[in-house]
GROMACS .gro file of C-alpha atoms in nm:
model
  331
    1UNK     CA    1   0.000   0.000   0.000
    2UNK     CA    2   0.185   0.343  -0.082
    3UNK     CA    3   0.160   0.568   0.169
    4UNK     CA    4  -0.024   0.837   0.004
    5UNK     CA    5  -0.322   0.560   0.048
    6UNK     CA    6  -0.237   0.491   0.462
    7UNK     CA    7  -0.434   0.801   0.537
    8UNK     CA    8  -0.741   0.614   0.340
    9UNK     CA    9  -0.828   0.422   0.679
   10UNK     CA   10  -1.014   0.361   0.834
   11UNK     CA   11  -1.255   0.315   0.554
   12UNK     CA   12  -1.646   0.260   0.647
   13UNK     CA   13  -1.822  -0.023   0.467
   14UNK     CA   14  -2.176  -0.085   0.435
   15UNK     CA   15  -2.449  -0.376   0.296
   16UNK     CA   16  -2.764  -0.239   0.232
   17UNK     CA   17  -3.077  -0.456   0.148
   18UNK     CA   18  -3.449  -0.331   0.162
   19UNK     CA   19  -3.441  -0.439   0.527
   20UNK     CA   20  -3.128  -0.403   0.642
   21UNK     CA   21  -2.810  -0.217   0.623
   22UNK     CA   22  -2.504  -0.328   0.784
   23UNK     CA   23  -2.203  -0.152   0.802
   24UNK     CA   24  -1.830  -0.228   0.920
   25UNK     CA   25  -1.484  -0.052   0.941
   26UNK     CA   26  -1.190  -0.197   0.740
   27UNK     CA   27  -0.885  -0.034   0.964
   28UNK     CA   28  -0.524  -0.168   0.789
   29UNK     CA   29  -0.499  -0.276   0.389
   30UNK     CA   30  -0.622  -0.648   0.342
   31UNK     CA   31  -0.798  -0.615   0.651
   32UNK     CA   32  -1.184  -0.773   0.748
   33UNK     CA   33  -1.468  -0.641   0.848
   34UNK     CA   34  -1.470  -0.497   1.178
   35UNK     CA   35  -1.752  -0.369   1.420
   36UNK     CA   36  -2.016  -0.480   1.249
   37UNK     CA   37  -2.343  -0.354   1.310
   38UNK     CA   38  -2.661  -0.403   1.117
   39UNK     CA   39  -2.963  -0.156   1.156
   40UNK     CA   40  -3.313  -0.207   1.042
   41UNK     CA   41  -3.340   0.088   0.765
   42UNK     CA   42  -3.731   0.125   0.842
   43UNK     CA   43  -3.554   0.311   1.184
   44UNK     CA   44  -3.396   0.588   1.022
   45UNK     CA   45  -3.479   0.808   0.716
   46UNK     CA   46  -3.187   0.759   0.505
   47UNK     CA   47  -2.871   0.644   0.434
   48UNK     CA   48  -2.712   0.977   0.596
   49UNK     CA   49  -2.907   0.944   0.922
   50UNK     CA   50  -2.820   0.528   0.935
   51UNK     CA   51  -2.450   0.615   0.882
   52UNK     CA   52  -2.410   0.868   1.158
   53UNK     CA   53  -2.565   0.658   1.423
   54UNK     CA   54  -2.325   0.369   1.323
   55UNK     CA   55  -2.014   0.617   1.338
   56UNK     CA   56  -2.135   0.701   1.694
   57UNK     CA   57  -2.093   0.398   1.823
   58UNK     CA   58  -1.727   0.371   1.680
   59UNK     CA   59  -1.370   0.490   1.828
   60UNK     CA   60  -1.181   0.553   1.582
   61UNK     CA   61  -1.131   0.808   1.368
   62UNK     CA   62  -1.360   0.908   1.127
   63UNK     CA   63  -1.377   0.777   0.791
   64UNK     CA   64  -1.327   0.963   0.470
   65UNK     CA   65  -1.331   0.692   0.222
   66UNK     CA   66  -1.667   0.497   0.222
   67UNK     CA   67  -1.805   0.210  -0.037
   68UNK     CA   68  -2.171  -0.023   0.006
   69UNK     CA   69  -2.393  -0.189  -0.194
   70UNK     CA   70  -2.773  -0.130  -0.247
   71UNK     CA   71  -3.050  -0.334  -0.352
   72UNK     CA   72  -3.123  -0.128  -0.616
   73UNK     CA   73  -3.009   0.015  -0.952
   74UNK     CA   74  -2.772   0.225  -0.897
   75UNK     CA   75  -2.725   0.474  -1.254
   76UNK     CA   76  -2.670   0.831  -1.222
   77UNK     CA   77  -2.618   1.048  -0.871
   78UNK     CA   78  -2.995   0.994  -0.775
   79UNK     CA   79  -3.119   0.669  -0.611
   80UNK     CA   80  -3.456   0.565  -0.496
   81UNK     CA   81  -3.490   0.228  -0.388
   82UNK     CA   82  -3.745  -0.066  -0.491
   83UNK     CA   83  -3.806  -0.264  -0.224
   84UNK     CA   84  -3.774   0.046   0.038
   85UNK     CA   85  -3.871   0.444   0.015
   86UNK     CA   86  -3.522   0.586   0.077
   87UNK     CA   87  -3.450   0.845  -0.161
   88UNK     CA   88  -3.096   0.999  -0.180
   89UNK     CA   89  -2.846   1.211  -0.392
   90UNK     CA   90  -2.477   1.026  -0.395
   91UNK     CA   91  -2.318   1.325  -0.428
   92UNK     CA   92  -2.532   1.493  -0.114
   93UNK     CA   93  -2.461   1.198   0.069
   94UNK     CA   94  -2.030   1.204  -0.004
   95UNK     CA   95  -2.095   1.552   0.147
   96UNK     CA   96  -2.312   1.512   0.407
   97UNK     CA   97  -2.093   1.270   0.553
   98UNK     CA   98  -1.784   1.464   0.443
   99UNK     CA   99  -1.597   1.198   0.250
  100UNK     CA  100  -1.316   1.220   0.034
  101UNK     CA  101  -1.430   0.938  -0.187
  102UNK     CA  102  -1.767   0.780  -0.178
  103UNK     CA  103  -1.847   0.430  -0.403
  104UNK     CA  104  -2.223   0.323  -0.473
  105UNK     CA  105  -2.262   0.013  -0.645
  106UNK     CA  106  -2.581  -0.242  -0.653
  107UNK     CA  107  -2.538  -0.505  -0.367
  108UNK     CA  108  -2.496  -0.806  -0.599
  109UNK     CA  109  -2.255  -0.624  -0.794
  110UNK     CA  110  -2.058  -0.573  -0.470
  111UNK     CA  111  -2.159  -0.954  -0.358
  112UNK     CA  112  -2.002  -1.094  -0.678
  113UNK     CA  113  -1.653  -0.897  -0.572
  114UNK     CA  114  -1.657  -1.069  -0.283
  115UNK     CA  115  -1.688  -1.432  -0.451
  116UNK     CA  116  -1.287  -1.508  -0.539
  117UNK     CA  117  -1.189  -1.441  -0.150
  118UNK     CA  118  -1.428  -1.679  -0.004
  119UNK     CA  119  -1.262  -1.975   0.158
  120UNK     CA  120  -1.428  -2.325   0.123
  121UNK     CA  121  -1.568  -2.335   0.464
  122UNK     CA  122  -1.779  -1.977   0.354
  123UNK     CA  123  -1.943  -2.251   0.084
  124UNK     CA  124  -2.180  -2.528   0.087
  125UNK     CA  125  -2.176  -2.784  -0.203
  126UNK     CA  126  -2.519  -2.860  -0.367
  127UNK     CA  127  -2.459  -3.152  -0.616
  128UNK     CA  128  -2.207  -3.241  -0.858
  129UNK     CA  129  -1.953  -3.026  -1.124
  130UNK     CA  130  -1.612  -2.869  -1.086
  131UNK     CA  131  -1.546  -2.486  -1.127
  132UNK     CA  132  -1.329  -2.418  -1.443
  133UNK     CA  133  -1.080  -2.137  -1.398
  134UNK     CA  134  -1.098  -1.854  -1.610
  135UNK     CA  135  -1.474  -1.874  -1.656
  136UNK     CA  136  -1.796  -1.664  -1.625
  137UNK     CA  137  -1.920  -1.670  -1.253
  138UNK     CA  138  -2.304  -1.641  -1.216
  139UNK     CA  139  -2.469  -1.473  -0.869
  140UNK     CA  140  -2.815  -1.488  -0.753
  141UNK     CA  141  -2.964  -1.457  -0.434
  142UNK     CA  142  -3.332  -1.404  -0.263
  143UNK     CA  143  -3.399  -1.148   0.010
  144UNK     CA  144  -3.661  -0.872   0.040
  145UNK     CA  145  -3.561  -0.869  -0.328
  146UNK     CA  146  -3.428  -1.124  -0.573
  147UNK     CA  147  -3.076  -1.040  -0.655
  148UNK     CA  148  -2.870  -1.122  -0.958
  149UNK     CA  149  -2.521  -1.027  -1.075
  150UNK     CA  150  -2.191  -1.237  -1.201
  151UNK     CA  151  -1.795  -1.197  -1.280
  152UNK     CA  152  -1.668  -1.202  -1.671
  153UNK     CA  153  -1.349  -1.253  -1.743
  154UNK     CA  154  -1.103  -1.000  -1.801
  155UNK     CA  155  -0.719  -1.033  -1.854
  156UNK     CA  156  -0.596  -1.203  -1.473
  157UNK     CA  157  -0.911  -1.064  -1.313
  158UNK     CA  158  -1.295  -1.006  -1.338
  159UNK     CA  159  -1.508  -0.787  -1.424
  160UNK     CA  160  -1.807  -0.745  -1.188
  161UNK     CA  161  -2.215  -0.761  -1.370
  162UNK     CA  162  -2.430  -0.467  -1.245
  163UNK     CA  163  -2.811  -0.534  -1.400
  164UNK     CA  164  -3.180  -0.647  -1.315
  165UNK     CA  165  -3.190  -0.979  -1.379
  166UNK     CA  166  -3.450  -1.003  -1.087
  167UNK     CA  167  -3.694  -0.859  -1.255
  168UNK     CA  168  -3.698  -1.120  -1.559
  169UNK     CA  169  -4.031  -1.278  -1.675
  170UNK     CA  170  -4.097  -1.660  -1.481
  171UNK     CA  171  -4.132  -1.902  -1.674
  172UNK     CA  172  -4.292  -2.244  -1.578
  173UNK     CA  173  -4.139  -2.595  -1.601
  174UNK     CA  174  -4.437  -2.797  -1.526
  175UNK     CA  175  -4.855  -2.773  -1.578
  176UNK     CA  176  -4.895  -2.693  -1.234
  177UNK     CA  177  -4.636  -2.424  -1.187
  178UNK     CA  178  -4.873  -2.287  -1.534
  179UNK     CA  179  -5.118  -2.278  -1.288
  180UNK     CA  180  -4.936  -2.103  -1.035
  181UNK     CA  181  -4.789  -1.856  -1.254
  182UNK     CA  182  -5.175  -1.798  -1.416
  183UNK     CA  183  -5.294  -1.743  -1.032
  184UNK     CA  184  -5.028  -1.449  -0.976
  185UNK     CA  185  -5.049  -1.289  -1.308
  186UNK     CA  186  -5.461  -1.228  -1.232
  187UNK     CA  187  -5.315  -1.065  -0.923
  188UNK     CA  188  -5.024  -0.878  -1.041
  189UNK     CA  189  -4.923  -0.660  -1.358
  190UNK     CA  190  -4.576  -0.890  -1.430
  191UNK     CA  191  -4.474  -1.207  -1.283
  192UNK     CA  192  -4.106  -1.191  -1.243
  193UNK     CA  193  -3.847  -1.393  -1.073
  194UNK     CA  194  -3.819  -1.145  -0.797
  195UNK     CA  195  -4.247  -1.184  -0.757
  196UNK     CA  196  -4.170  -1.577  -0.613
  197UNK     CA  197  -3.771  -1.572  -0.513
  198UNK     CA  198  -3.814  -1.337  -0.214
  199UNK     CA  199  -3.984  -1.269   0.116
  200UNK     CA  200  -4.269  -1.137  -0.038
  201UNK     CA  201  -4.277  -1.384  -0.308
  202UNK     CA  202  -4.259  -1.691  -0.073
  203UNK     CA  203  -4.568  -1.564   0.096
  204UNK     CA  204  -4.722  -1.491  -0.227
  205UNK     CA  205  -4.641  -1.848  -0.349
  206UNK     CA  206  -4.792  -1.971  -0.024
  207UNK     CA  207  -5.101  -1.798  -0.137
  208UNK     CA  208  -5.116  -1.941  -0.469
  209UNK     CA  209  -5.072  -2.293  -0.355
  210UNK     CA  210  -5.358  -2.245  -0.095
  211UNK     CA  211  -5.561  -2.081  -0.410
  212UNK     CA  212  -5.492  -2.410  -0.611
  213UNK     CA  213  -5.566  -2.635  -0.318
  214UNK     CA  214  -5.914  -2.424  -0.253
  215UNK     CA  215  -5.801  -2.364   0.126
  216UNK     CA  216  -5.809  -2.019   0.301
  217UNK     CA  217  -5.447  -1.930   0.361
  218UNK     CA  218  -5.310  -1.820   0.685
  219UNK     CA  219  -5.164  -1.482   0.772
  220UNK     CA  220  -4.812  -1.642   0.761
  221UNK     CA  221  -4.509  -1.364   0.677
  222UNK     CA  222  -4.193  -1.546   0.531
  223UNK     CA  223  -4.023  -1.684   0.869
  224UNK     CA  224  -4.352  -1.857   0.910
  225UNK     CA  225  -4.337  -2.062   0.581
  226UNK     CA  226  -3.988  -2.157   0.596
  227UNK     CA  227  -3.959  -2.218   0.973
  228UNK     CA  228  -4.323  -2.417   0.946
  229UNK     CA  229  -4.201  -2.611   0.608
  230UNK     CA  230  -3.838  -2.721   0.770
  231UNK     CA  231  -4.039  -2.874   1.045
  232UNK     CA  232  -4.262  -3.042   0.860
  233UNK     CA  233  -4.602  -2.933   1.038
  234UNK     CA  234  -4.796  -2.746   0.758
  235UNK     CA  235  -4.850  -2.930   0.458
  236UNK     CA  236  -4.899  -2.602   0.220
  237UNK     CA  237  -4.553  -2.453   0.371
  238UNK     CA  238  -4.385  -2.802   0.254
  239UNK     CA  239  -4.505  -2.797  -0.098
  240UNK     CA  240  -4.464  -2.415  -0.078
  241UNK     CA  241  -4.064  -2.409  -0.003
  242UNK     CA  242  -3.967  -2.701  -0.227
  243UNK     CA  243  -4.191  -2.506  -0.529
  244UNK     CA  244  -3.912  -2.181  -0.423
  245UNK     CA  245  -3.662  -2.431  -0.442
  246UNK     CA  246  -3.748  -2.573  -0.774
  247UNK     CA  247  -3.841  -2.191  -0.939
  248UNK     CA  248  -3.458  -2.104  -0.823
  249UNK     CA  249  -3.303  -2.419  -0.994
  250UNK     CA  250  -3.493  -2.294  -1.345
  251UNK     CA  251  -3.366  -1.950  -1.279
  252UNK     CA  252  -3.018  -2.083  -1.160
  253UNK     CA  253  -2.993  -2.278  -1.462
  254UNK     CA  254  -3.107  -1.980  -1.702
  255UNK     CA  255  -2.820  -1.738  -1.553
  256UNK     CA  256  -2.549  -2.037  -1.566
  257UNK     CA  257  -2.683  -2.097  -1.909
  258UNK     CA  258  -2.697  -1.684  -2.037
  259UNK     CA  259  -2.336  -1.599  -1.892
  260UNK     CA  260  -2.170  -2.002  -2.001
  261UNK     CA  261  -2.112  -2.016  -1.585
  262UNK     CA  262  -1.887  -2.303  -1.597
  263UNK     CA  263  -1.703  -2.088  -1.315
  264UNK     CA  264  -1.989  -2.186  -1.102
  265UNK     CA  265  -2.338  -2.030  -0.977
  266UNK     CA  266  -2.325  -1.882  -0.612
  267UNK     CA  267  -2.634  -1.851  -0.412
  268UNK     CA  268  -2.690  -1.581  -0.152
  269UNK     CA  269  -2.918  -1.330   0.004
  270UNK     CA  270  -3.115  -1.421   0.313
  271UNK     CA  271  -3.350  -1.691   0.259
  272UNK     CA  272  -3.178  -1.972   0.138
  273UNK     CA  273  -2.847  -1.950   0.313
  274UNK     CA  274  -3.048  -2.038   0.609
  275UNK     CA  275  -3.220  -2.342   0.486
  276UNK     CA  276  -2.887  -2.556   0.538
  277UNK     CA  277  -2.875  -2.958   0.447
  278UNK     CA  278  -3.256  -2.859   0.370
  279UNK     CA  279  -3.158  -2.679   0.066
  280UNK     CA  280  -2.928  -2.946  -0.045
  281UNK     CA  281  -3.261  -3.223  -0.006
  282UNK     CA  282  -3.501  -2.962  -0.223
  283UNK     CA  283  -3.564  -3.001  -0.570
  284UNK     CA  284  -3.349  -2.725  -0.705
  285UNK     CA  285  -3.035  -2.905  -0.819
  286UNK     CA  286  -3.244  -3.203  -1.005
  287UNK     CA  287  -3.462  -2.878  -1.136
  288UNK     CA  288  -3.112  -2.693  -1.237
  289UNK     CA  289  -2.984  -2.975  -1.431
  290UNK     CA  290  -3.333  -3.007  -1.611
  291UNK     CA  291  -3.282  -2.860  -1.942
  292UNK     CA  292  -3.292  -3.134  -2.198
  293UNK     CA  293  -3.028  -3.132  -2.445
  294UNK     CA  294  -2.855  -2.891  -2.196
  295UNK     CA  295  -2.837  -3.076  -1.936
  296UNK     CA  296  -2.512  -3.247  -1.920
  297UNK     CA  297  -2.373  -2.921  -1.970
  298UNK     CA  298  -2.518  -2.812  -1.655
  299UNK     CA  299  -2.473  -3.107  -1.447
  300UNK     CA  300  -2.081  -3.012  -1.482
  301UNK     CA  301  -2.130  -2.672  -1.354
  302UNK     CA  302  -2.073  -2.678  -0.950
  303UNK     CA  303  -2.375  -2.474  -0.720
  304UNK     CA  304  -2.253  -2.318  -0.370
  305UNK     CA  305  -2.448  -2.169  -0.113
  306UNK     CA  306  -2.267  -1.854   0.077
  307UNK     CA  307  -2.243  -1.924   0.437
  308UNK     CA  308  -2.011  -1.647   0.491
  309UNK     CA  309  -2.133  -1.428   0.781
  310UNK     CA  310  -2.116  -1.069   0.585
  311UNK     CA  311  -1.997  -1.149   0.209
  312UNK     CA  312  -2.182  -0.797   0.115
  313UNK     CA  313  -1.917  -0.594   0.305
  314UNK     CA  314  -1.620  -0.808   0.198
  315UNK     CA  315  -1.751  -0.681  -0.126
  316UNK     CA  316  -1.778  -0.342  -0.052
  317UNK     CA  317  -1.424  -0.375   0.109
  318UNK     CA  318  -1.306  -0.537  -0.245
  319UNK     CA  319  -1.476  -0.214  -0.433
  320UNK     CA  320  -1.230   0.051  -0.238
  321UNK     CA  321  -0.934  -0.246  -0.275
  322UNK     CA  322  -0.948  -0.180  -0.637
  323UNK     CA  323  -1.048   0.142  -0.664
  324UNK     CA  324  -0.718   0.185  -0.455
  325UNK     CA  325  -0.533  -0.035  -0.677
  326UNK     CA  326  -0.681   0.184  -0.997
  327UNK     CA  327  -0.533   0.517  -0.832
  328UNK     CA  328  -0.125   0.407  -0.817
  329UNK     CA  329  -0.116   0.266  -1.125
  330UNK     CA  330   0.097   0.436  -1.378
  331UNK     CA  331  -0.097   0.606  -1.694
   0.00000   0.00000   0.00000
């Protein structure tokens, strides 16, 4: 690190989904995350406002070179997000918060960074293949939102993806997930991904199957489903989570298909990560490698699930490393 850079720390870090934000402080070069703290963003009115009562709580000095992710699109210097109503200017913010240098990239974007510094023990195994080196990485993940991003190729390194692809039309693989998909598109103006990979969209799948089955379904919010379907004691949640499962293996398989993944395809966010050996049981592997004439081709590409505590701020961490790295090099 030259030591025109030193003075760069420590540098403030953040993760911010449309429920959460978490931020850390990175305090030496090649160093992790470090008082981590995670705030719910429905208690503050902004980014700004979140921010300052994190740096609060700190001791050391203030930061003046900042970097997180958001779980939104992130084109331009004005950002309002999807899947929350915080509305900001990036360059208000940098100055609010009095910053020398201020990076804003979408979360997945700053997730797949994060992907070539994993260790194995940050990844769980789901099925068969072997990464190839040198290959197209896909990323996808469900939260409050359904997150998708990648790493291409370029030179000794990779170049990060920064689009939508949660917001791509679902298809069906079966007659009954027809039916499914017919019961949500009477109900809403586009059925994406993002409408059954997420929160929402598990308790709007829950809906639909209880539609289909002609039963009245309960007031369940997300936790319920899942935490109800891992033990087994509501029928609906069963068929619900393994139907999530299966959705994600045809939208797996599209991304891994799209970018050639034979890198591997990476799973994240905060639903699935916490469905352990569960995940590994579901349909979505057999449902990934379902593509016909495709799908020896995609039996070969490997599927993790990120078990890594914070991967979003090792990302944002990456995004200053290079950024860093971008600013001594010779012209």
């Amino acid at each position: 690190m030259p030591p025109a850079l030193i003075h760069t720390f420590p540098r403030l870090v953040g993760d911010i989904g449309g429920t959460n934000a978490r931020f850390a402080l990175i305090t030496a070069p090649g160093g992790q995350p470090e008082a981590i703290r995670t705030l719910p963003c429905a208690d503050f009115d902004g980014p700004a406002a979140a921010m300052e009562h994190y740096l609060a709580g700190t001791t050391t000095p203030r930061p003046r070179w900042c970097a997180f992710g958001i779980a939104n699109p992130v084109d331009g210097d004005t950002i309002r997000m999807t899947n929350h109503d915080w509305a900001f200017s990036v360059r208000e913010l940098r100055a609010t918060l009095r910053l020398d240098h201020l990076e804003v990239v979408n979360d997945f974007t700053a997730l797949a960074l994060a992907l070539p510094v994993l260790r194995p023990e940050d990844l769980m195994k789901v099925g068969g293949g072997s990464a190839a080196g040198g290959r197209a990485i896909g990323l996808l993940g469900a939260g409050t939102g359904l997150g998708i991003s990648g790493l291409v190729p370029c030179g000794g390194d990779y170049v990060p993806l920064e689009g939508e692809g949660g917001h791509v039309t679902l298809a069906a693989s079966n007659p009954q997930e027809a039916e499914l998909i017919a019961w949500l598109a009477a109900r809403y103006p586009h059925v994406s991904a993002e409408r059954v990979l997420s929160g929402p969209g598990l308790v709007a799948l829950y809906q639909a199957h209880a539609a289909l089955a002609g039963r009245l379904p309960e007031p369940y919010d997300p936790a319920d489903v899942t935490r109800l379907a891992l033990a087994g004691s509501d029928a609906l949640c069963v068929v619900t989570l393994a139907s999530f499962c299966a959705f994600l293996g045809t939208v797996a398989a599209d991304l891994a298909l799209t970018l050639g993944a034979r890198g591997g395809i990476y799973i994240g966010g905060g639903i699935v990560p916490r469905l352990g050996e569960a995940f590994a049981r579901s349909p979505f592997r057999q449902r990934f490698e379902d593509k016909g004439r495709f799908s020896r081709y995609l039996s070969e590409i490997p599927t993790y699930v990120i078990q890594a505590a914070y991967p979003g701020l090792i990302g944002s961490a990456r995004v200053l490393e290079r950024r860093a790295a971008d600013s001594t090099t010779p012209p």
